[in-house]
PDB file of C-alpha atoms in Angstrom:
ATOM      1  CA  UNK A 426       8.863 -10.273  -9.708  1.00 83.00           C
ATOM      2  CA  UNK A 427      11.381  -8.537  -7.500  1.00 94.00           C
ATOM      3  CA  UNK A 428      10.552  -7.095  -4.090  1.00 95.00           C
ATOM      4  CA  UNK A 429      10.793  -3.573  -5.499  1.00 95.00           C
ATOM      5  CA  UNK A 430       8.450  -4.458  -8.397  1.00 96.00           C
ATOM      6  CA  UNK A 431       5.956  -6.007  -5.950  1.00 97.00           C
ATOM      7  CA  UNK A 432       6.187  -2.913  -3.749  1.00 97.00           C
ATOM      8  CA  UNK A 433       5.543  -0.631  -6.739  1.00 96.00           C
ATOM      9  CA  UNK A 434       2.599  -2.773  -7.853  1.00 96.00           C
ATOM     10  CA  UNK A 435       0.934  -2.650  -4.421  1.00 96.00           C
ATOM     11  CA  UNK A 436       1.627   1.069  -4.162  1.00 95.00           C
ATOM     12  CA  UNK A 437      -0.060   1.691  -7.508  1.00 95.00           C
ATOM     13  CA  UNK A 438      -3.026  -0.599  -6.786  1.00 94.00           C
ATOM     14  CA  UNK A 439      -3.704   0.873  -3.358  1.00 92.00           C
ATOM     15  CA  UNK A 440      -3.164   4.479  -4.456  1.00 91.00           C
ATOM     16  CA  UNK A 441      -5.785   4.009  -7.192  1.00 92.00           C
ATOM     17  CA  UNK A 442      -8.167   2.330  -4.740  1.00 89.00           C
ATOM     18  CA  UNK A 443      -7.682   5.155  -2.209  1.00 86.00           C
ATOM     19  CA  UNK A 444      -8.525   7.613  -5.000  1.00 86.00           C
ATOM     20  CA  UNK A 445     -11.777   5.729  -5.645  1.00 85.00           C
ATOM     21  CA  UNK A 446     -10.852   3.350  -8.473  1.00 90.00           C
ATOM     22  CA  UNK A 447     -10.794  -0.220  -7.128  1.00 90.00           C
ATOM     23  CA  UNK A 448     -10.847  -1.831 -10.589  1.00 94.00           C
ATOM     24  CA  UNK A 449      -7.141  -2.670 -10.858  1.00 95.00           C
ATOM     25  CA  UNK A 450      -6.965  -3.852  -7.238  1.00 95.00           C
ATOM     26  CA  UNK A 451      -9.887  -6.245  -7.711  1.00 96.00           C
ATOM     27  CA  UNK A 452      -8.432  -7.462 -11.020  1.00 97.00           C
ATOM     28  CA  UNK A 453      -5.116  -8.222  -9.288  1.00 97.00           C
ATOM     29  CA  UNK A 454      -6.722 -10.554  -6.751  1.00 98.00           C
ATOM     30  CA  UNK A 455      -6.038 -14.163  -7.714  1.00 98.00           C
ATOM     31  CA  UNK A 456      -9.041 -16.484  -8.023  1.00 98.00           C
ATOM     32  CA  UNK A 457      -7.496 -18.728  -5.349  1.00 98.00           C
ATOM     33  CA  UNK A 458      -6.677 -15.913  -2.899  1.00 98.00           C
ATOM     34  CA  UNK A 459      -6.692 -16.581   0.821  1.00 98.00           C
ATOM     35  CA  UNK A 460      -7.433 -13.785   3.275  1.00 98.00           C
ATOM     36  CA  UNK A 461      -6.846 -14.158   6.993  1.00 98.00           C
ATOM     37  CA  UNK A 462      -8.478 -11.643   9.303  1.00 97.00           C
ATOM     38  CA  UNK A 463      -6.474 -12.111  12.470  1.00 97.00           C
ATOM     39  CA  UNK A 464      -7.617 -12.018  16.071  1.00 96.00           C
ATOM     40  CA  UNK A 465     -10.232 -13.557  18.307  1.00 95.00           C
ATOM     41  CA  UNK A 466     -13.350 -11.601  17.432  1.00 96.00           C
ATOM     42  CA  UNK A 467     -16.377 -12.166  15.205  1.00 96.00           C
ATOM     43  CA  UNK A 468     -14.653 -10.856  12.049  1.00 97.00           C
ATOM     44  CA  UNK A 469     -11.647 -13.202  12.508  1.00 97.00           C
ATOM     45  CA  UNK A 470     -11.690 -15.847   9.816  1.00 97.00           C
ATOM     46  CA  UNK A 471      -9.960 -17.300   6.798  1.00 97.00           C
ATOM     47  CA  UNK A 472     -11.658 -16.553   3.494  1.00 97.00           C
ATOM     48  CA  UNK A 473     -10.759 -18.726   0.522  1.00 97.00           C
ATOM     49  CA  UNK A 474     -11.335 -17.617  -3.041  1.00 97.00           C
ATOM     50  CA  UNK A 475     -11.857 -14.303  -4.778  1.00 97.00           C
ATOM     51  CA  UNK A 476     -15.592 -14.817  -5.198  1.00 96.00           C
ATOM     52  CA  UNK A 477     -16.112 -15.401  -1.458  1.00 96.00           C
ATOM     53  CA  UNK A 478     -13.854 -12.475  -0.552  1.00 97.00           C
ATOM     54  CA  UNK A 479     -15.721 -10.059  -2.798  1.00 96.00           C
ATOM     55  CA  UNK A 480     -19.196 -11.369  -1.999  1.00 95.00           C
ATOM     56  CA  UNK A 481     -18.990 -12.083   1.727  1.00 95.00           C
ATOM     57  CA  UNK A 482     -16.464  -9.584   3.084  1.00 96.00           C
ATOM     58  CA  UNK A 483     -16.413  -6.730   0.582  1.00 94.00           C
ATOM     59  CA  UNK A 484     -20.150  -7.049  -0.036  1.00 94.00           C
ATOM     60  CA  UNK A 485     -20.931  -6.897   3.667  1.00 96.00           C
ATOM     61  CA  UNK A 486     -18.634  -3.896   4.117  1.00 95.00           C
ATOM     62  CA  UNK A 487     -20.366  -2.144   1.207  1.00 93.00           C
ATOM     63  CA  UNK A 488     -23.702  -2.658   2.968  1.00 95.00           C
ATOM     64  CA  UNK A 489     -22.365  -0.994   6.134  1.00 96.00           C
ATOM     65  CA  UNK A 490     -20.132   1.782   4.815  1.00 95.00           C
ATOM     66  CA  UNK A 491     -20.995   4.898   2.861  1.00 93.00           C
ATOM     67  CA  UNK A 492     -19.745   5.411  -0.672  1.00 87.00           C
ATOM     68  CA  UNK A 493     -16.154   6.592  -0.885  1.00 80.00           C
ATOM     69  CA  UNK A 494     -14.813   4.117   1.649  1.00 80.00           C
ATOM     70  CA  UNK A 495     -11.072   3.842   1.468  1.00 86.00           C
ATOM     71  CA  UNK A 496      -7.917   2.979   3.294  1.00 89.00           C
ATOM     72  CA  UNK A 497      -5.040   5.373   2.719  1.00 90.00           C
ATOM     73  CA  UNK A 498      -1.681   3.583   2.441  1.00 93.00           C
ATOM     74  CA  UNK A 499       1.017   5.194   4.591  1.00 94.00           C
ATOM     75  CA  UNK A 500       4.027   2.888   4.383  1.00 96.00           C
ATOM     76  CA  UNK A 501       5.206  -0.013   2.235  1.00 97.00           C
ATOM     77  CA  UNK A 502       7.866  -2.573   3.158  1.00 98.00           C
ATOM     78  CA  UNK A 503       8.784  -5.344   0.737  1.00 97.00           C
ATOM     79  CA  UNK A 504      10.865  -8.487   0.843  1.00 97.00           C
ATOM     80  CA  UNK A 505      10.771 -11.188  -1.823  1.00 96.00           C
ATOM     81  CA  UNK A 506       7.079 -11.903  -2.605  1.00 97.00           C
ATOM     82  CA  UNK A 507       5.753 -10.124   0.511  1.00 98.00           C
ATOM     83  CA  UNK A 508       4.607  -6.497   0.746  1.00 98.00           C
ATOM     84  CA  UNK A 509       3.590  -5.081   4.127  1.00 98.00           C
ATOM     85  CA  UNK A 510       1.323  -2.037   4.037  1.00 97.00           C
ATOM     86  CA  UNK A 511       0.460   0.252   6.915  1.00 97.00           C
ATOM     87  CA  UNK A 512      -2.801   2.038   6.150  1.00 95.00           C
ATOM     88  CA  UNK A 513      -5.331   4.334   7.785  1.00 95.00           C
ATOM     89  CA  UNK A 514      -9.026   3.980   7.109  1.00 92.00           C
ATOM     90  CA  UNK A 515     -11.004   7.033   6.053  1.00 90.00           C
ATOM     91  CA  UNK A 516     -14.560   5.775   6.164  1.00 93.00           C
ATOM     92  CA  UNK A 517     -18.046   6.527   7.426  1.00 95.00           C
ATOM     93  CA  UNK A 518     -20.883   4.173   8.107  1.00 96.00           C
ATOM     94  CA  UNK A 519     -24.124   4.665   6.191  1.00 96.00           C
ATOM     95  CA  UNK A 520     -25.551   6.345   9.295  1.00 95.00           C
ATOM     96  CA  UNK A 521     -22.641   8.814   9.479  1.00 95.00           C
ATOM     97  CA  UNK A 522     -20.347   7.375  12.161  1.00 95.00           C
ATOM     98  CA  UNK A 523     -16.577   7.567  11.604  1.00 96.00           C
ATOM     99  CA  UNK A 524     -14.785   4.296  10.954  1.00 96.00           C
ATOM    100  CA  UNK A 525     -11.124   5.251  10.697  1.00 95.00           C
ATOM    101  CA  UNK A 526      -9.389   2.019  11.602  1.00 96.00           C
ATOM    102  CA  UNK A 527      -5.624   1.440  11.526  1.00 97.00           C
ATOM    103  CA  UNK A 528      -4.444  -1.481   9.410  1.00 97.00           C
ATOM    104  CA  UNK A 529      -1.377  -3.572   8.849  1.00 98.00           C
ATOM    105  CA  UNK A 530      -1.917  -5.607   5.683  1.00 97.00           C
ATOM    106  CA  UNK A 531       0.500  -8.275   4.553  1.00 98.00           C
ATOM    107  CA  UNK A 532       0.223  -9.215   0.891  1.00 98.00           C
ATOM    108  CA  UNK A 533       1.879 -12.191  -0.783  1.00 98.00           C
ATOM    109  CA  UNK A 534       2.137 -11.905  -4.531  1.00 98.00           C
ATOM    110  CA  UNK A 535       2.755 -14.370  -7.322  1.00 97.00           C
ATOM    111  CA  UNK A 536       3.245 -13.182 -10.906  1.00 95.00           C
ATOM    112  CA  UNK A 537       1.702  -9.757 -10.162  1.00 95.00           C
ATOM    113  CA  UNK A 538      -1.372 -11.326  -8.524  1.00 97.00           C
ATOM    114  CA  UNK A 539      -2.428 -11.090  -4.880  1.00 98.00           C
ATOM    115  CA  UNK A 540      -2.551 -14.663  -3.569  1.00 98.00           C
ATOM    116  CA  UNK A 541      -2.658 -14.013   0.157  1.00 98.00           C
ATOM    117  CA  UNK A 542      -3.776 -11.167   2.417  1.00 98.00           C
ATOM    118  CA  UNK A 543      -3.320 -11.047   6.165  1.00 98.00           C
ATOM    119  CA  UNK A 544      -5.099  -8.220   8.001  1.00 98.00           C
ATOM    120  CA  UNK A 545      -4.355  -6.802  11.434  1.00 98.00           C
ATOM    121  CA  UNK A 546      -6.564  -3.974  12.739  1.00 97.00           C
ATOM    122  CA  UNK A 547      -8.228  -2.530  15.824  1.00 97.00           C
ATOM    123  CA  UNK A 548     -10.742  -5.299  16.431  1.00 97.00           C
ATOM    124  CA  UNK A 549     -12.481  -3.446  19.273  1.00 97.00           C
ATOM    125  CA  UNK A 550     -13.176  -0.521  16.930  1.00 97.00           C
ATOM    126  CA  UNK A 551     -14.463  -2.859  14.236  1.00 97.00           C
ATOM    127  CA  UNK A 552     -16.913  -4.537  16.620  1.00 96.00           C
ATOM    128  CA  UNK A 553     -17.991  -1.211  18.203  1.00 97.00           C
ATOM    129  CA  UNK A 554     -18.704   0.572  14.918  1.00 97.00           C
ATOM    130  CA  UNK A 555     -19.574  -2.192  12.454  1.00 97.00           C
ATOM    131  CA  UNK A 556     -20.989  -4.770  14.860  1.00 96.00           C
ATOM    132  CA  UNK A 557     -20.382  -8.508  14.697  1.00 97.00           C
ATOM    133  CA  UNK A 558     -19.691 -10.273  11.425  1.00 96.00           C
ATOM    134  CA  UNK A 559     -22.795 -12.229  10.332  1.00 96.00           C
ATOM    135  CA  UNK A 560     -22.327 -15.980  10.804  1.00 94.00           C
ATOM    136  CA  UNK A 561     -24.355 -16.543   7.619  1.00 93.00           C
ATOM    137  CA  UNK A 562     -21.551 -14.973   5.557  1.00 93.00           C
ATOM    138  CA  UNK A 563     -18.817 -17.253   6.886  1.00 90.00           C
ATOM    139  CA  UNK A 564     -17.476 -20.004   4.692  1.00 78.00           C
ATOM    140  CA  UNK A 565     -18.111 -23.528   5.848  1.00 69.00           C
ATOM    141  CA  UNK A 566     -15.088 -25.386   7.103  1.00 58.00           C
TER     142      UNK A 566
END
């Protein structure tokens, strides 16, 4: 796919997810996806595989955040198979605290599937509001 087609795909997937429908986004994640959460804090890790991503990361986030969690995409930049997305979180924890993190997400796509995600965010905010990432949810190796 072209850079413009990849950009349009990510725009459509993230717009639907921000509106509350994550179905297409989840369907677009490749089974062999790799997600890197950058930094040097407890959430920093490399997650391999769609099942682990959905179960360990997304599942943990769902346990912490109230329904309606979303990240609103603000800007898209695309080159070849890479789409960079600047986004702003619009979330609340289950106990009512704001969690409105800023994100830079780098997606690599292959044949309209998300094969790699690299996340940059305010790690201090993540730790302060969501607490440390549970070691029991980390992948071995």
